[in-house]
Amino acid sequence: MEFNAQNYQTIKQSCLQKQDITFYVPKEFTCFANDEAPVSWKAYPPASLTNEAYAQIFAYAGDDARGTLTKLELAIHLDGGRILYRKKDDEYIDLQVNF
C-alpha cells in the first residue's frame, strides 16, 4: 500500500489500533532522501528527545506529505511501536510497523 492521501486514513487507523502494517513511501519523504536505504529490514530508533522537543517537531513538521509521515513515525514510536525500513527500489522505501 502506498503512503498517499487516499491511503493515509487506513494506515493511520491501523497504527492507532496497534495493528502491524507495511506500506511504501517515496524516498524523498524519508531520512534516506540523500542516502541509500538498507536492502534488508532495519529498525531505526527515534532520537532521545524531551517531550518538549517532540512537541516542537509535531508543531513544525508541516502538513505536506513529508511532514505527515514524520508525525506518524513519531506517534508510532511514542505509542510503543517499531518501524523497520528497507529499500523497495530506487524511488521508494518500504516501512513495516510492528507493535
PDB file of C-alpha atoms in Angstrom:
ATOM      1  CA  MET A   1       0.000   0.000   0.000  1.00  0.00           C
ATOM      2  CA  GLU A   2       1.370   3.394  -0.930  1.00  0.00           C
ATOM      3  CA  PHE A   3       1.534   6.221   1.612  1.00  0.00           C
ATOM      4  CA  ASN A   4      -0.638   8.830  -0.072  1.00  0.00           C
ATOM      5  CA  ALA A   5      -3.750  10.911   0.570  1.00  0.00           C
ATOM      6  CA  GLN A   6      -6.078   8.080  -0.464  1.00  0.00           C
ATOM      7  CA  ASN A   7      -4.486   5.503   1.858  1.00  0.00           C
ATOM      8  CA  TYR A   8      -3.432   7.719   4.761  1.00  0.00           C
ATOM      9  CA  GLN A   9      -6.533   7.158   6.916  1.00  0.00           C
ATOM     10  CA  THR A  10      -6.222   3.365   6.541  1.00  0.00           C
ATOM     11  CA  ILE A  11      -2.543   3.481   7.528  1.00  0.00           C
ATOM     12  CA  LYS A  12      -3.223   5.851  10.422  1.00  0.00           C
ATOM     13  CA  GLN A  13      -6.139   3.735  11.728  1.00  0.00           C
ATOM     14  CA  SER A  14      -4.001   0.595  11.677  1.00  0.00           C
ATOM     15  CA  CYS A  15      -1.344   2.387  13.700  1.00  0.00           C
ATOM     16  CA  LEU A  16      -3.866   3.818  16.171  1.00  0.00           C
ATOM     17  CA  GLN A  17      -5.298   0.335  16.678  1.00  0.00           C
ATOM     18  CA  LYS A  18      -1.753  -1.033  17.092  1.00  0.00           C
ATOM     19  CA  GLN A  19      -2.085  -3.335  14.101  1.00  0.00           C
ATOM     20  CA  ASP A  20       1.029  -4.281  12.175  1.00  0.00           C
ATOM     21  CA  ILE A  21       1.110  -2.764   8.699  1.00  0.00           C
ATOM     22  CA  THR A  22       3.517  -2.474   5.780  1.00  0.00           C
ATOM     23  CA  PHE A  23       3.424   0.369   3.279  1.00  0.00           C
ATOM     24  CA  TYR A  24       5.797   2.233   0.992  1.00  0.00           C
ATOM     25  CA  VAL A  25       6.680   5.887   0.613  1.00  0.00           C
ATOM     26  CA  PRO A  26       8.617   7.974  -1.887  1.00  0.00           C
ATOM     27  CA  LYS A  27      12.274   8.006  -0.879  1.00  0.00           C
ATOM     28  CA  GLU A  28      12.339  11.824  -0.713  1.00  0.00           C
ATOM     29  CA  PHE A  29       9.825  11.749   2.191  1.00  0.00           C
ATOM     30  CA  THR A  30      12.255   9.775   4.367  1.00  0.00           C
ATOM     31  CA  CYS A  31      15.592  10.194   6.081  1.00  0.00           C
ATOM     32  CA  PHE A  32      17.045   8.317   3.088  1.00  0.00           C
ATOM     33  CA  ALA A  33      16.305  11.140   0.634  1.00  0.00           C
ATOM     34  CA  ASN A  34      20.035  11.715   0.119  1.00  0.00           C
ATOM     35  CA  ASP A  35      21.345   8.316   1.240  1.00  0.00           C
ATOM     36  CA  GLU A  36      20.899   4.665   0.427  1.00  0.00           C
ATOM     37  CA  ALA A  37      18.310   2.770   2.415  1.00  0.00           C
ATOM     38  CA  PRO A  38      19.142  -0.688   3.780  1.00  0.00           C
ATOM     39  CA  VAL A  39      18.377  -3.586   1.435  1.00  0.00           C
ATOM     40  CA  SER A  40      17.011  -5.729   4.283  1.00  0.00           C
ATOM     41  CA  TRP A  41      14.651  -4.681   7.076  1.00  0.00           C
ATOM     42  CA  LYS A  42      16.341  -2.461   9.647  1.00  0.00           C
ATOM     43  CA  ALA A  43      14.905  -0.573  12.600  1.00  0.00           C
ATOM     44  CA  TYR A  44      15.982   2.993  13.207  1.00  0.00           C
ATOM     45  CA  PRO A  45      15.188   4.185  16.716  1.00  0.00           C
ATOM     46  CA  PRO A  46      13.898   7.696  17.254  1.00  0.00           C
ATOM     47  CA  ALA A  47      16.172  10.289  18.745  1.00  0.00           C
ATOM     48  CA  SER A  48      16.222  10.623  22.510  1.00  0.00           C
ATOM     49  CA  LEU A  49      14.322  13.855  22.771  1.00  0.00           C
ATOM     50  CA  THR A  50      12.451  15.525  25.574  1.00  0.00           C
ATOM     51  CA  ASN A  51       8.669  15.719  25.444  1.00  0.00           C
ATOM     52  CA  GLU A  52       9.021  19.414  24.619  1.00  0.00           C
ATOM     53  CA  ALA A  53      11.271  18.609  21.662  1.00  0.00           C
ATOM     54  CA  TYR A  54       8.755  16.067  20.339  1.00  0.00           C
ATOM     55  CA  ALA A  55       6.031  18.691  20.704  1.00  0.00           C
ATOM     56  CA  GLN A  56       8.109  21.123  18.636  1.00  0.00           C
ATOM     57  CA  ILE A  57       8.606  18.540  15.903  1.00  0.00           C
ATOM     58  CA  PHE A  58       4.860  17.904  15.765  1.00  0.00           C
ATOM     59  CA  ALA A  59       4.209  21.654  15.612  1.00  0.00           C
ATOM     60  CA  TYR A  60       6.741  22.413  12.886  1.00  0.00           C
ATOM     61  CA  ALA A  61       6.731  19.239  10.763  1.00  0.00           C
ATOM     62  CA  GLY A  62       4.283  20.756   8.301  1.00  0.00           C
ATOM     63  CA  ASP A  63       1.162  19.456   6.656  1.00  0.00           C
ATOM     64  CA  ASP A  64       2.714  18.227   3.423  1.00  0.00           C
ATOM     65  CA  ALA A  65       3.294  14.509   2.793  1.00  0.00           C
ATOM     66  CA  ARG A  66       6.763  14.507   4.343  1.00  0.00           C
ATOM     67  CA  GLY A  67       5.568  16.324   7.481  1.00  0.00           C
ATOM     68  CA  THR A  68       2.591  13.990   7.792  1.00  0.00           C
ATOM     69  CA  LEU A  69       4.893  10.961   7.580  1.00  0.00           C
ATOM     70  CA  THR A  70       7.234  12.465  10.188  1.00  0.00           C
ATOM     71  CA  LYS A  71       4.352  12.996  12.606  1.00  0.00           C
ATOM     72  CA  LEU A  72       3.075   9.469  12.017  1.00  0.00           C
ATOM     73  CA  GLU A  73       6.534   7.987  12.648  1.00  0.00           C
ATOM     74  CA  LEU A  74       6.882   9.914  15.915  1.00  0.00           C
ATOM     75  CA  ALA A  75       3.389   8.919  17.039  1.00  0.00           C
ATOM     76  CA  ILE A  76       4.170   5.245  16.356  1.00  0.00           C
ATOM     77  CA  HIS A  77       7.349   5.424  18.435  1.00  0.00           C
ATOM     78  CA  LEU A  78       5.633   7.295  21.265  1.00  0.00           C
ATOM     79  CA  ASP A  79       2.869   4.656  21.251  1.00  0.00           C
ATOM     80  CA  GLY A  80       5.364   1.804  21.680  1.00  0.00           C
ATOM     81  CA  GLY A  81       5.625   0.780  18.041  1.00  0.00           C
ATOM     82  CA  ARG A  82       8.679  -0.037  15.998  1.00  0.00           C
ATOM     83  CA  ILE A  83       9.337   0.929  12.380  1.00  0.00           C
ATOM     84  CA  LEU A  84      11.577  -1.048  10.084  1.00  0.00           C
ATOM     85  CA  TYR A  85      12.808   0.352   6.774  1.00  0.00           C
ATOM     86  CA  ARG A  86      14.173  -1.203   3.587  1.00  0.00           C
ATOM     87  CA  LYS A  87      14.779  -0.168   0.027  1.00  0.00           C
ATOM     88  CA  LYS A  88      11.884  -1.085  -2.274  1.00  0.00           C
ATOM     89  CA  ASP A  89      13.549   0.292  -5.401  1.00  0.00           C
ATOM     90  CA  ASP A  90      15.405   3.456  -6.412  1.00  0.00           C
ATOM     91  CA  GLU A  91      12.347   5.639  -5.793  1.00  0.00           C
ATOM     92  CA  TYR A  92      10.539   4.052  -2.822  1.00  0.00           C
ATOM     93  CA  ILE A  93      11.177   2.848   0.720  1.00  0.00           C
ATOM     94  CA  ASP A  94       9.162   0.104   2.426  1.00  0.00           C
ATOM     95  CA  LEU A  95       8.099   0.752   6.012  1.00  0.00           C
ATOM     96  CA  GLN A  96       6.929  -2.029   8.316  1.00  0.00           C
ATOM     97  CA  VAL A  97       5.212  -1.010  11.554  1.00  0.00           C
ATOM     98  CA  ASN A  98       5.108  -3.508  14.431  1.00  0.00           C
ATOM     99  CA  PHE A  99       3.585  -3.220  17.892  1.00  0.00           C
TER     100      PHE A  99
END
